[in-house]
CSV table of C-alpha atoms and ligand atoms in Angstrom, one decimal:
chain,number,residue,atom,x,y,z
A,371,LYS,CA,-23.6,-22.8,-8.7
A,372,SER,CA,-24.6,-25.9,-5.7
A,373,VAL,CA,-22.3,-24.1,-3.0
A,374,ILE,CA,-24.3,-21.4,-3.5
A,375,PHE,CA,-27.8,-23.0,-2.4
A,376,LYS,CA,-25.2,-24.3,0.4
A,377,LEU,CA,-24.3,-21.3,1.4
A,378,TRP,CA,-28.7,-20.0,1.8
A,379,ASN,CA,-28.8,-23.0,4.2
A,380,GLY,CA,-25.8,-22.4,6.0
A,381,ASN,CA,-23.9,-25.6,5.4
A,382,ALA,CA,-21.3,-24.8,3.5
A,383,SER,CA,-18.0,-26.3,4.0
A,384,SER,CA,-14.7,-25.6,1.5
A,385,LYS,CA,-15.2,-28.8,0.4
A,386,MET,CA,-17.3,-28.2,-2.3
A,387,LEU,CA,-15.0,-24.8,-4.2
A,388,ASN,CA,-13.6,-26.2,-6.6
A,389,PRO,CA,-9.8,-27.9,-6.5
A,390,ARG,CA,-7.7,-24.5,-7.4
A,391,LEU,CA,-9.5,-22.3,-4.2
A,392,GLN,CA,-8.5,-25.3,-2.3
A,393,LYS,CA,-5.8,-25.9,-2.8
A,394,ALA,CA,-5.3,-21.8,-2.6
A,395,LYS,CA,-6.5,-22.2,1.1
A,396,LYS,CA,-4.5,-24.8,2.2
A,397,ASP,CA,-1.3,-22.9,0.7
A,398,TYR,CA,-2.4,-20.3,3.1
A,399,LEU,CA,-2.3,-22.5,5.8
A,400,ASN,CA,0.7,-24.2,5.3
A,401,ALA,CA,2.8,-20.2,5.3
A,402,ASN,CA,0.3,-19.0,8.5
A,403,LYS,CA,2.3,-15.2,7.3
A,404,HIS,CA,0.8,-13.1,10.1
A,405,GLN,CA,1.8,-15.8,12.2
A,406,VAL,CA,-1.6,-16.6,13.0
A,407,ASN,CA,-2.2,-18.9,16.9
A,408,PHE,CA,-5.2,-21.1,16.6
A,409,ARG,CA,-6.4,-22.4,19.0
A,410,ILE,CA,-9.7,-24.7,17.8
A,411,PRO,CA,-12.2,-25.0,20.9
A,412,LYS,CA,-12.3,-29.3,21.8
A,413,GLU,CA,-16.0,-29.4,21.3
A,414,ALA,CA,-17.5,-26.4,19.6
A,415,LYS,CA,-21.0,-25.4,20.6
A,416,LYS,CA,-23.0,-24.2,17.6
A,417,LEU,CA,-24.2,-21.4,19.8
A,418,THR,CA,-28.1,-20.0,18.0
A,419,SER,CA,-28.3,-16.8,16.0
A,420,LYS,CA,-29.1,-14.7,19.3
A,421,GLU,CA,-26.1,-16.0,20.5
A,422,LEU,CA,-24.2,-14.6,18.2
A,423,LEU,CA,-25.0,-12.3,17.9
A,424,CYS,CA,-24.6,-11.2,21.2
A,425,ASP,CA,-20.6,-12.8,21.0
A,426,LEU,CA,-20.4,-10.6,18.3
A,427,LYS,CA,-21.4,-7.0,20.8
A,428,ASN,CA,-19.7,-7.8,23.7
A,429,GLN,CA,-16.1,-9.4,22.2
A,430,VAL,CA,-15.4,-7.3,19.0
A,431,LYS,CA,-15.1,-2.8,19.9
A,432,ILE,CA,-14.9,-0.9,17.0
A,433,ARG,CA,-11.5,1.0,17.8
A,434,THR,CA,-9.2,2.8,15.2
A,435,LEU,CA,-5.6,4.5,16.1
A,436,ASP,CA,-5.5,7.3,18.5
A,437,GLY,CA,-1.5,7.8,17.7
A,438,LYS,CA,-1.4,7.2,22.2
A,439,GLU,CA,0.8,4.4,21.0
A,440,SER,CA,4.1,3.6,19.8
A,441,PRO,CA,4.9,4.0,17.3
A,442,PHE,CA,3.2,6.2,16.7
A,443,SER,CA,3.2,8.6,19.8
A,444,ASN,CA,7.1,8.8,19.3
A,445,MET,CA,5.7,10.5,16.2
A,446,GLY,CA,3.4,12.4,17.0
A,447,TRP,CA,-0.2,11.0,15.8
A,448,GLU,CA,-2.1,12.7,17.4
A,449,THR,CA,-2.6,15.4,16.7
A,450,ILE,CA,-2.3,13.5,12.8
A,451,VAL,CA,-5.5,11.2,13.8
A,452,PRO,CA,-9.0,12.9,13.8
A,453,ARG,CA,-10.1,14.8,16.8
A,454,THR,CA,-12.9,12.6,17.2
A,455,VAL,CA,-13.6,8.9,17.1
A,456,ILE,CA,-16.0,7.5,14.6
A,457,HIS,CA,-19.3,7.0,17.6
A,458,ASP,CA,-19.0,10.6,18.3
A,459,LEU,CA,-19.0,10.9,15.0
A,460,TYR,CA,-22.1,10.0,14.4
A,461,PRO,CA,-23.1,10.3,17.9
A,462,HIS,CA,-27.0,9.0,17.4
A,463,GLY,CA,-25.8,6.7,14.9
A,464,PHE,CA,-27.7,5.0,11.7
A,465,LYS,CA,-31.0,4.5,11.7
A,466,THR,CA,-30.9,1.8,9.1
A,467,CYS,CA,-28.1,0.8,7.0
A,468,ALA,CA,-26.5,-0.2,3.4
A,469,VAL,CA,-23.6,-2.5,3.2
A,470,VAL,CA,-22.7,-2.9,-0.6
A,471,THR,CA,-20.5,-5.2,-2.0
A,472,SER,CA,-18.4,-5.6,-5.1
A,473,ALA,CA,-19.6,-8.2,-6.3
A,474,GLY,CA,-20.4,-9.0,-9.5
A,475,ALA,CA,-24.0,-9.8,-8.6
A,476,ILE,CA,-25.1,-6.9,-8.4
A,477,LEU,CA,-25.3,-6.2,-12.6
A,478,ASN,CA,-29.2,-5.8,-13.3
A,479,SER,CA,-30.5,-5.5,-8.7
A,480,SER,CA,-32.3,-2.0,-10.0
A,481,LEU,CA,-31.5,-1.9,-6.0
A,482,GLY,CA,-29.9,1.8,-6.0
A,483,LYS,CA,-32.9,3.8,-4.8
A,484,GLU,CA,-32.9,0.8,-2.0
A,485,ILE,CA,-30.2,0.7,-1.5
A,486,ASP,CA,-29.8,4.7,-1.3
A,487,SER,CA,-33.0,5.2,0.3
A,488,HIS,CA,-30.6,3.5,4.0
A,489,GLU,CA,-29.6,6.7,6.0
A,490,ALA,CA,-25.9,5.7,6.0
A,491,VAL,CA,-24.1,3.8,3.1
A,492,LEU,CA,-20.8,1.5,3.2
A,493,ARG,CA,-19.1,0.9,-0.2
A,494,PHE,CA,-15.7,-0.5,-0.2
A,495,ASN,CA,-12.1,-0.1,-2.4
A,496,ALA,CA,-12.5,1.7,-5.8
A,497,ALA,CA,-16.0,0.7,-6.5
A,498,PRO,CA,-17.5,3.5,-8.0
A,499,THR,CA,-21.0,4.3,-8.3
A,500,LYS,CA,-20.9,6.9,-11.4
A,501,ALA,CA,-22.9,4.8,-14.1
A,502,TYR,CA,-24.0,2.0,-11.7
A,503,GLU,CA,-26.3,3.8,-9.9
A,504,ARG,CA,-29.1,2.0,-11.0
A,505,ASP,CA,-27.1,-1.2,-9.3
A,506,VAL,CA,-25.9,0.4,-6.7
A,507,GLY,CA,-26.9,4.0,-5.2
A,508,SER,CA,-25.6,6.3,-6.1
A,509,LYS,CA,-24.7,7.5,-2.0
A,510,THR,CA,-22.0,7.3,0.2
A,511,THR,CA,-21.5,7.7,3.5
A,512,ILE,CA,-18.6,5.8,4.5
A,513,ARG,CA,-16.0,4.3,2.4
A,514,ILE,CA,-13.6,1.2,3.9
A,515,ILE,CA,-9.9,0.3,1.4
A,516,ASN,CA,-7.8,-1.7,2.2
A,517,SER,CA,-3.8,-0.7,2.0
A,518,GLN,CA,-3.3,-1.7,-1.5
A,519,ILE,CA,-5.5,1.4,-1.9
A,520,LEU,CA,-3.3,4.2,-0.4
A,521,ALA,CA,-0.1,2.4,-1.9
A,522,LYS,CA,-0.3,1.6,-5.2
A,523,PRO,CA,-0.7,4.4,-7.4
A,524,HIS,CA,-2.7,2.9,-9.8
A,525,TYR,CA,-5.8,3.4,-7.8
A,526,LYS,CA,-5.0,7.5,-7.2
A,527,PHE,CA,-5.9,7.9,-4.4
A,528,ASN,CA,-4.8,11.4,-4.1
A,529,THR,CA,-7.1,12.8,-6.7
A,530,SER,CA,-10.0,10.1,-7.2
A,531,GLU,CA,-13.3,12.3,-6.9
A,532,ILE,CA,-14.1,8.6,-5.0
A,533,TYR,CA,-12.4,9.2,-1.8
A,534,ARG,CA,-13.5,12.6,-0.5
A,535,ASN,CA,-16.2,13.6,0.1
A,536,VAL,CA,-16.6,10.5,2.5
A,537,THR,CA,-15.4,9.4,6.3
A,538,LEU,CA,-12.7,6.5,5.6
A,539,VAL,CA,-11.5,3.7,6.8
A,540,ALA,CA,-8.0,1.4,5.3
A,541,TRP,CA,-6.5,-1.3,6.9
A,542,ASP,CA,-3.8,-3.2,7.3
A,543,PRO,CA,-3.3,-6.6,9.0
A,544,ALA,CA,-0.6,-6.1,11.8
A,545,PRO,CA,1.3,-10.0,12.7
A,546,TYR,CA,-1.4,-11.8,15.0
A,547,THR,CA,0.2,-10.7,18.0
A,548,VAL,CA,-1.1,-7.1,17.2
A,549,ASN,CA,3.0,-5.9,17.5
A,550,LEU,CA,2.9,-2.2,16.3
A,551,HIS,CA,6.5,-1.9,15.9
A,552,LYS,CA,6.4,-4.3,13.9
A,553,TRP,CA,2.8,-3.4,11.5
A,554,TYR,CA,4.9,0.0,11.7
A,555,LYS,CA,7.5,-1.2,10.0
A,556,ASN,CA,6.8,-3.9,8.0
A,557,PRO,CA,2.4,-3.3,6.4
A,558,ASP,CA,1.3,-5.4,3.9
A,559,TYR,CA,1.4,-2.4,2.0
A,560,ASN,CA,3.1,1.4,3.6
A,561,LEU,CA,-0.1,2.9,4.4
A,562,PHE,CA,1.4,5.1,7.0
A,563,ILE,CA,3.0,7.8,4.6
A,564,PRO,CA,0.3,8.7,2.6
A,565,TYR,CA,-2.2,8.5,4.9
A,566,VAL,CA,-0.4,10.7,7.1
A,567,GLU,CA,-0.5,13.4,3.3
A,568,PHE,CA,-3.9,12.8,3.3
A,569,ARG,CA,-4.4,13.9,6.8
A,570,LYS,CA,-2.7,16.6,6.0
A,571,LYS,CA,-4.2,18.0,2.9
A,572,HIS,CA,-7.8,17.2,3.8
A,573,PRO,CA,-7.2,18.2,7.8
A,574,LEU,CA,-11.3,18.1,7.8
A,575,GLN,CA,-11.4,14.6,5.9
A,576,PRO,CA,-12.4,11.5,9.4
A,577,PHE,CA,-9.7,9.4,8.1
A,578,TYR,CA,-9.3,6.1,10.8
A,579,ILE,CA,-7.0,3.2,10.6
A,580,ILE,CA,-8.7,0.6,11.6
A,581,HIS,CA,-6.3,-1.1,14.5
A,582,PRO,CA,-5.2,-4.3,13.8
A,583,LYS,CA,-6.1,-5.2,17.4
A,584,PHE,CA,-10.2,-4.5,15.8
A,585,ILE,CA,-9.4,-7.8,12.9
A,586,TRP,CA,-7.9,-10.3,14.4
A,587,GLN,CA,-10.0,-9.8,17.5
A,588,LEU,CA,-13.1,-10.6,13.9
A,589,TRP,CA,-10.8,-13.2,12.8
A,590,ASP,CA,-11.3,-15.2,16.3
A,591,VAL,CA,-15.1,-14.8,16.0
A,592,ILE,CA,-15.0,-16.2,12.8
A,593,GLN,CA,-13.2,-19.5,13.5
A,594,LYS,CA,-14.4,-20.2,17.0
A,595,ASN,CA,-17.3,-20.6,15.6
A,596,THR,CA,-16.0,-22.5,12.6
A,597,GLN,CA,-15.6,-26.2,12.4
A,598,GLU,CA,-13.1,-26.3,9.5
A,599,ARG,CA,-9.3,-24.6,10.6
A,600,ILE,CA,-10.1,-21.1,8.1
A,601,GLN,CA,-7.3,-18.9,6.0
A,602,PRO,CA,-5.6,-17.6,9.2
A,603,ASN,CA,-4.9,-14.2,6.9
A,604,PRO,CA,-7.8,-11.4,7.8
A,605,PRO,CA,-10.9,-11.2,7.4
A,606,SER,CA,-12.2,-9.6,4.2
A,607,SER,CA,-12.7,-6.0,3.9
A,608,GLY,CA,-16.8,-6.8,3.4
A,609,PHE,CA,-16.6,-8.4,6.8
A,610,ILE,CA,-15.2,-5.7,8.1
A,611,GLY,CA,-17.9,-3.4,6.9
A,612,ILE,CA,-20.9,-5.1,8.3
A,613,LEU,CA,-19.0,-5.2,12.2
A,614,VAL,CA,-17.9,-1.1,11.4
A,615,MET,CA,-22.0,-0.4,10.8
A,616,MET,CA,-23.3,-3.1,14.1
A,617,SER,CA,-21.7,-0.8,16.0
A,618,LEU,CA,-23.3,1.9,14.4
A,619,CYS,CA,-26.2,1.4,12.4
A,620,GLN,CA,-29.9,0.7,14.7
A,621,GLU,CA,-30.1,-2.3,11.7
A,622,VAL,CA,-27.9,-3.1,8.3
A,623,ASN,CA,-29.2,-4.4,5.0
A,624,VAL,CA,-26.3,-5.9,3.5
A,625,TYR,CA,-26.0,-6.4,-0.6
A,626,GLU,CA,-25.5,-9.1,-2.5
A,627,TYR,CA,-21.8,-10.8,0.2
A,628,ILE,CA,-23.9,-13.9,0.2
A,629,PRO,CA,-24.4,-13.8,-3.8
A,630,SER,CA,-28.1,-14.0,-5.4
A,631,VAL,CA,-29.2,-16.5,-7.9
A,632,ARG,CA,-27.4,-13.7,-10.0
A,633,GLN,CA,-25.1,-14.7,-8.6
A,634,THR,CA,-21.0,-14.7,-11.1
A,635,ASP,CA,-17.7,-15.1,-11.6
A,636,LEU,CA,-17.1,-11.5,-12.2
A,637,CYS,CA,-15.0,-10.3,-9.4
A,638,HIS,CA,-16.2,-6.6,-8.5
A,639,TYR,CA,-19.5,-5.3,-11.4
A,640,HIS,CA,-16.6,-2.0,-12.7
A,641,GLU,CA,-14.3,-4.6,-14.1
A,642,LYS,CA,-13.8,-7.5,-16.4
A,643,TYR,CA,-12.4,-9.9,-14.0
A,644,TYR,CA,-13.6,-13.7,-13.5
A,645,ASP,CA,-11.5,-15.4,-11.0
A,646,ALA,CA,-14.8,-17.5,-8.1
A,647,ALA,CA,-11.7,-16.2,-5.5
A,648,CYS,CA,-13.8,-12.6,-5.2
A,649,THR,CA,-17.2,-14.6,-4.2
A,650,LEU,CA,-16.0,-17.3,-2.5
A,651,GLY,CA,-11.8,-16.8,-1.1
A,652,ALA,CA,-8.5,-17.7,-1.0
A,653,TYR,CA,-7.1,-15.5,0.8
A,654,HIS,CA,-9.4,-14.3,3.0
A,655,PRO,CA,-11.0,-16.7,4.3
A,656,LEU,CA,-14.1,-15.4,2.8
A,657,LEU,CA,-16.9,-18.4,2.2
A,658,TYR,CA,-16.8,-18.8,6.7
A,659,GLU,CA,-17.5,-14.8,6.8
A,660,LYS,CA,-20.2,-15.6,4.6
A,661,LEU,CA,-21.5,-19.1,6.9
A,662,LEU,CA,-21.4,-16.4,9.5
A,663,ILE,CA,-23.4,-13.7,8.7
A,664,GLN,CA,-25.7,-16.3,6.9
A,665,ARG,CA,-26.5,-17.8,10.5
A,666,MET,CA,-27.0,-14.1,11.8
A,667,ASN,CA,-29.8,-13.7,8.9
A,668,LYS,CA,-33.3,-12.0,9.7
A,669,GLY,CA,-34.1,-11.9,6.7
A,670,THR,CA,-37.2,-13.5,4.6
A,671,ASP,CA,-35.3,-15.7,2.7
A,672,SER,CA,-36.7,-15.1,-0.8
A,673,ASP,CA,-34.9,-11.5,-0.1
A,674,LEU,CA,-32.0,-13.6,0.3
A,675,GLN,CA,-32.5,-15.2,-2.9
A,676,ARG,CA,-33.5,-13.4,-5.2
A,677,ARG,CA,-32.4,-9.8,-3.8
A,678,GLY,CA,-28.5,-11.3,-2.6
A,679,LYS,CA,-30.0,-8.8,0.6
A,680,VAL,CA,-28.7,-10.5,4.3
A,681,THR,CA,-30.5,-8.3,7.3
A,682,LEU,CA,-28.8,-7.4,10.6
A,683,PRO,CA,-29.9,-6.1,13.6
A,684,GLY,CA,-27.2,-3.7,14.8
A,685,PHE,CA,-25.5,-3.9,18.4
A,686,SER,CA,-27.5,-1.0,19.4
A,687,ALA,CA,-30.5,-3.5,18.8
A,688,ILE,CA,-29.9,-6.4,20.9
A,689,ASN,CA,-30.1,-6.8,24.9
A,690,CYS,CA,-27.5,-9.5,26.3
B,331,C5P,O1,-13.1,-7.6,-3.7
B,331,C5P,P1,-13.3,-5.7,-2.8
B,331,C5P,O2,-12.3,-6.5,-1.4
B,331,C5P,O3,-12.4,-4.2,-3.1
B,331,C5P,O4,-14.6,-6.1,-2.6
B,331,C5P,C1,-14.8,-5.6,-0.8
B,331,C5P,C2,-15.4,-6.5,-0.6
B,331,C5P,O5,-16.7,-7.2,-0.9
B,331,C5P,C3,-15.1,-7.7,-0.6
B,331,C5P,O6,-14.0,-7.6,0.5
B,331,C5P,C4,-16.1,-9.4,-0.5
B,331,C5P,O7,-16.5,-8.9,1.5
B,331,C5P,C5,-17.5,-8.7,-1.2
B,331,C5P,N1,-17.0,-9.2,-1.6
B,331,C5P,C6,-18.1,-10.8,-2.8
B,331,C5P,N2,-17.5,-10.9,-3.4
B,331,C5P,C7,-16.9,-10.6,-4.8
B,331,C5P,C8,-16.7,-9.6,-4.5
B,331,C5P,C9,-16.3,-8.5,-4.0
B,331,C5P,O8,-18.7,-11.1,-1.5
B,331,C5P,N3,-17.7,-11.8,-6.1
């Protein structure tokens, strides 16, 4: 529990994690699967909340594959990706938005009504609403999915209703250098073939693939603003989703990303699987993502601790 108190106060560190999670982080640092170059600044100045927000706004540009770059251009992807980029799909943006993480701690929160009251709601991966409406709501505007959802038959991406009637945003990490040829040949999970298939079957449903440049821009911002070396792996879907919504909404309300008093090792609200790594990170630099989000929180301590709610300004609402 004590690491949660430290998260609320913004002074958690990986040294507070259990030995298994510390070992996992060390192993990921040694493996450096995505060939990340660390460029750790000598004297990292701790930015204020405002500076951090402006840093994000200036450095992180939401970008999806447009099919114009090789090797995608050679395969006719210009006509496969949606004609309208995500920003133009929502030209007026959204006033207030909800980002609903899949954490077990959202069970018994009764946050459903509040979540549905926002103009747009973002959910992740295979997280259902059916049978959990009281706690997570029922509205879904955008769903962020990692490449495993498309590639593993278990998720029934082609047939499950949860991937229909929403805007889909898929992602997979390329190498840190963002070599699209290497990425296409060797993604973490092959999302390209199912993506093309789904686009052909449902041409009117907006469905994007995040440009890996965006993923690694986010990683750079996390590392730049953290005193320790972070896992050299992409940020979690949660962090990616928060940044997508900060680009589209005037205000972003994030639920159970930073854990509330309901904190639990239950990984997901919809699955009986227990692992502290889901909340504190093993593969993803999740603890550091959360510390960064905590620093930008404009909401109250009571909303954070009792409701697991963080409120962030969208990029359109800040003057830098
Ligand atoms: O596990 P999954 O990636 O589908 O969950 C969606 C996001 O919710 C994660 O990427 C993570 O940011 C967040 N999450 C969390 N704590 C959990 C489970 C998920 O912060 N216990």
